[in-house]
Coordinates of C-alpha atoms in Angstrom, one line a residue:
Chain A
Q1 CA -10.9 8.2 8.6
S2 CA -7.6 9.2 10.2
A3 CA -4.4 7.2 9.6
L4 CA -3.4 4.5 12.1
T5 CA -1.0 5.9 14.7
Q6 CA 2.7 5.2 14.4
P7 CA 5.6 6.9 16.1
A8 CA 7.2 9.4 13.6
S9 CA 10.7 8.0 14.3
V10 CA 12.6 5.3 16.1
S11 CA 16.3 4.6 16.3
G12 CA 18.6 1.9 17.4
S13 CA 22.2 0.7 17.1
P14 CA 23.4 -2.1 15.0
G15 CA 22.6 -5.5 16.7
Q16 CA 19.9 -4.0 18.9
S17 CA 16.2 -4.7 18.6
I18 CA 13.5 -2.1 18.0
T19 CA 9.7 -2.2 18.0
I20 CA 7.4 0.0 16.0
S21 CA 3.8 0.3 17.2
C22 CA 0.7 0.8 15.1
T23 CA -2.4 1.8 17.1
G24 CA -5.9 1.8 15.8
T25 CA -9.3 0.8 17.1
S26 CA -11.6 -2.2 17.4
S27 CA -12.9 -1.3 13.9
D28 CA -9.6 -1.9 12.3
V29 CA -6.4 -3.3 14.0
G30 CA -8.2 -4.7 17.0
G31 CA -11.0 -6.3 15.0
Y32 CA -9.1 -8.3 12.5
R33 CA -5.9 -10.3 12.0
L34 CA -5.3 -8.4 8.8
V35 CA -2.4 -6.1 9.5
S36 CA 0.4 -5.9 7.1
W37 CA 3.7 -4.0 7.3
Y38 CA 5.7 -2.4 4.5
Q39 CA 9.3 -1.3 4.3
Q40 CA 10.2 1.6 2.0
H41 CA 13.7 2.8 1.3
P42 CA 14.1 6.3 -0.1
G43 CA 13.0 6.6 -3.7
K44 CA 12.0 3.0 -3.8
V45 CA 8.7 1.0 -4.0
P46 CA 7.2 -0.3 -0.7
K47 CA 8.0 -3.9 0.1
L48 CA 5.7 -6.3 2.0
I49 CA 7.5 -7.7 5.1
I50 CA 4.7 -8.9 7.3
Y51 CA 1.1 -10.0 6.4
E52 CA -1.8 -11.1 8.6
G53 CA -0.2 -9.6 11.6
T54 CA 2.6 -12.2 12.1
K55 CA 3.5 -13.9 8.9
R56 CA 6.5 -13.3 6.7
P57 CA 6.6 -13.6 3.0
S58 CA 9.1 -15.9 1.5
G59 CA 12.5 -14.2 1.3
V60 CA 11.9 -11.8 4.2
S61 CA 14.5 -12.1 7.0
D62 CA 13.3 -13.7 10.2
R63 CA 14.7 -10.7 12.0
F64 CA 11.4 -9.1 11.2
S65 CA 8.4 -10.2 13.3
G66 CA 4.9 -9.0 14.0
S67 CA 2.5 -9.2 16.8
K68 CA -0.8 -7.7 18.1
S69 CA -2.3 -6.9 21.4
D70 CA -5.8 -5.4 21.5
N71 CA -5.9 -2.4 19.2
T72 CA -2.1 -2.2 18.7
A73 CA 0.0 -4.1 16.2
S74 CA 3.7 -4.1 16.5
L75 CA 6.7 -4.7 14.2
T76 CA 9.9 -5.9 15.8
I77 CA 13.3 -5.8 14.1
S78 CA 16.0 -7.8 15.8
G79 CA 19.7 -7.7 15.2
L80 CA 19.5 -4.2 13.5
Q81 CA 21.5 -3.8 10.4
A82 CA 22.4 -0.6 8.5
E83 CA 20.2 -1.8 5.6
D84 CA 17.1 -1.8 7.8
E85 CA 17.2 2.0 7.8
A86 CA 14.0 2.9 6.0
D87 CA 10.4 4.0 6.5
Y88 CA 7.9 1.5 7.8
Y89 CA 4.2 1.5 7.3
C90 CA 1.4 -0.6 8.9
C91 CA -1.8 -1.2 7.1
S92 CA -5.1 -2.7 8.3
Y93 CA -8.4 -3.9 6.9
I94 CA -11.2 -1.7 8.3
S95 CA -14.7 -2.5 9.2
T96 CA -16.3 -0.3 6.6
G97 CA -14.4 -2.2 4.0
G98 CA -11.1 -1.1 2.5
L99 CA -7.7 -0.5 4.0
L100 CA -6.1 2.1 6.1
F101 CA -2.3 2.9 6.4
G102 CA -0.4 4.2 9.4
G103 CA 1.3 7.5 9.1
G104 CA 4.7 5.8 8.8
T105 CA 7.8 5.5 11.0
T106 CA 11.3 6.4 10.0
L107 CA 13.9 4.0 11.4
T108 CA 17.4 5.4 11.9
V109 CA 20.3 2.9 12.5
L110 CA 22.8 4.8 14.6
Chain B
Q1 CA 8.2 -12.6 -14.3
V2 CA 5.4 -11.1 -12.3
Q3 CA 5.2 -7.4 -12.8
L4 CA 3.1 -4.3 -13.0
V5 CA 4.1 -1.5 -15.4
Q6 CA 2.5 1.9 -15.0
S7 CA 2.2 4.7 -17.5
G8 CA 4.5 7.7 -17.4
A9 CA 4.5 10.9 -15.5
E10 CA 1.7 13.4 -15.9
L11 CA 1.5 17.2 -15.6
K12 CA -2.0 18.5 -15.1
K13 CA -3.8 21.8 -14.4
S14 CA -6.1 22.3 -11.4
G15 CA -9.6 21.1 -12.1
A16 CA -8.5 18.6 -14.8
S17 CA -8.6 14.8 -14.6
V18 CA -5.8 12.2 -14.9
K19 CA -5.9 8.6 -15.9
V20 CA -3.1 6.2 -14.9
S21 CA -2.7 2.8 -16.4
C22 CA -1.2 -0.4 -14.8
E23 CA -0.3 -3.2 -17.2
A24 CA 0.1 -6.7 -15.6
S25 CA 2.2 -9.6 -16.8
G26 CA 3.4 -12.9 -15.5
F27 CA 0.2 -14.0 -13.7
N28 CA -3.4 -14.7 -14.4
F29 CA -4.9 -11.3 -14.3
I30 CA -8.5 -12.2 -13.4
D31 CA -7.5 -14.2 -10.4
Y32 CA -6.6 -11.1 -8.4
F33 CA -7.7 -7.8 -7.0
L34 CA -5.6 -4.6 -7.6
H35 CA -5.0 -1.7 -5.2
W36 CA -4.2 1.9 -5.9
V37 CA -2.1 3.7 -3.3
R38 CA -0.7 7.2 -3.5
Q39 CA 2.2 9.0 -1.7
A40 CA 2.5 12.8 -1.7
P41 CA 6.1 14.2 -1.7
G42 CA 7.7 13.5 1.7
Q43 CA 4.4 12.0 3.0
G44 CA 3.1 8.5 3.9
L45 CA 1.1 6.0 1.9
E46 CA -2.6 6.5 1.4
W47 CA -4.9 3.8 0.2
M48 CA -7.3 4.9 -2.6
G49 CA -9.3 1.8 -3.5
W50 CA -9.3 -1.6 -5.0
I51 CA -10.8 -3.3 -8.0
N52 CA -11.7 -7.0 -8.6
L53 CA -9.9 -7.8 -11.8
N54 CA -12.4 -10.5 -12.6
S55 CA -15.7 -8.7 -12.0
G56 CA -14.7 -5.1 -12.1
D57 CA -16.3 -4.4 -8.7
S58 CA -14.5 -1.7 -6.8
K59 CA -14.2 -0.3 -3.3
Y60 CA -13.0 3.3 -2.7
A61 CA -11.6 5.0 0.3
Q62 CA -14.1 7.5 1.7
S63 CA -11.8 10.4 1.1
F64 CA -11.7 9.8 -2.6
R65 CA -15.3 8.7 -3.2
G66 CA -16.9 10.6 -6.0
R67 CA -13.5 11.6 -7.5
V68 CA -11.8 8.4 -8.3
T69 CA -12.8 5.7 -10.7
L70 CA -11.1 2.3 -11.1
T71 CA -11.6 0.4 -14.4
L72 CA -10.0 -2.4 -16.3
D73 CA -9.5 -3.9 -19.7
T74 CA -9.0 -7.6 -19.2
S75 CA -8.2 -8.1 -22.9
I76 CA -4.9 -6.3 -22.4
S77 CA -4.5 -7.1 -18.6
T78 CA -4.5 -3.5 -17.8
A79 CA -6.2 -1.5 -15.0
Y80 CA -6.8 2.2 -14.8
M81 CA -7.2 4.8 -12.1
E82 CA -8.9 8.1 -13.0
L83 CA -8.9 11.0 -10.6
S84 CA -11.0 14.0 -11.3
R85 CA -11.2 17.6 -10.1
L86 CA -7.5 17.7 -9.4
T87 CA -5.9 20.2 -6.9
S88 CA -2.3 20.8 -5.9
D89 CA -3.0 18.4 -3.0
D90 CA -3.2 15.6 -5.5
T91 CA 0.4 16.0 -6.5
A92 CA 1.8 12.6 -5.6
T93 CA 3.3 9.3 -6.8
Y94 CA 0.5 6.9 -7.6
Y95 CA 1.1 3.1 -7.3
C96 CA -0.8 0.1 -8.3
A97 CA -0.2 -3.0 -6.2
R98 CA -1.3 -6.6 -6.3
P99 CA -2.2 -8.7 -3.2
W100 CA -0.1 -11.8 -2.8
A101 CA -3.2 -14.0 -2.4
V102 CA -5.7 -14.8 -5.1
S103 CA -9.4 -13.8 -4.8
T104 CA -9.0 -11.5 -1.8
P105 CA -7.7 -8.0 -1.4
V106 CA -7.0 -7.9 2.3
R107 CA -3.9 -10.1 3.0
G108 CA -1.1 -7.8 1.9
M109 CA 0.3 -6.4 -1.3
D110 CA 3.5 -8.0 -2.6
V111 CA 3.8 -6.8 -6.2
W112 CA 4.0 -3.0 -6.9
G113 CA 4.1 -1.0 -10.0
Q114 CA 7.0 1.4 -10.4
G115 CA 4.8 4.4 -9.6
T116 CA 3.5 7.3 -11.7
T117 CA 4.2 10.8 -10.7
V118 CA 1.3 13.2 -11.1
T119 CA 2.0 16.9 -10.7
V120 CA -0.9 19.3 -10.5
A121 CA -0.1 22.9 -11.4
S122 CA -2.4 25.7 -10.4

């Protein structure tokens, strides 16, 4: 099964908001409220920032928010900061069982 | 504290197998599932499979079916991932990761091992 579709890169200036999309099908993103998002800085381990589509783990900034419409999940980062520059991955449960990651999006803070 | 500690880097030849361990501490091992995720150099995350740390039941990604085996030793709170018939395409960092929620694997992974680099030489 092919990876969920994410833009390869997005960019924004400090203080701005950006949105990263994650497009799948009704057999994954669209069929379940089970999309999670991960942030990964270079050379570091991934960090969970959103689970079940819209929920933030304790300790994650409220500048991160998640949403979903039909077969597309989205991650929005508001009030961009230099420390947000990282790779971001979505991940969804799939109907055949198991998980599927997106291809990843590199966020550049200008 | 809650942590997953993985075994060290491996260098293997094409056609060989590799077995990576993931030792858990700071939580009740059998309450959780454990995922294995890999990342090739400069590439994205790829889910390989999960194992129920209580029953030992596992689920594998279709792309790895027949080549990957997940096992565990509850007596030492350790899970293992074995990948066979290695090729250069298997050169990657392999992670174990624990879901934040007990008894279900699908709600997000909040504890990650440090990663194990596997290099496959032809």
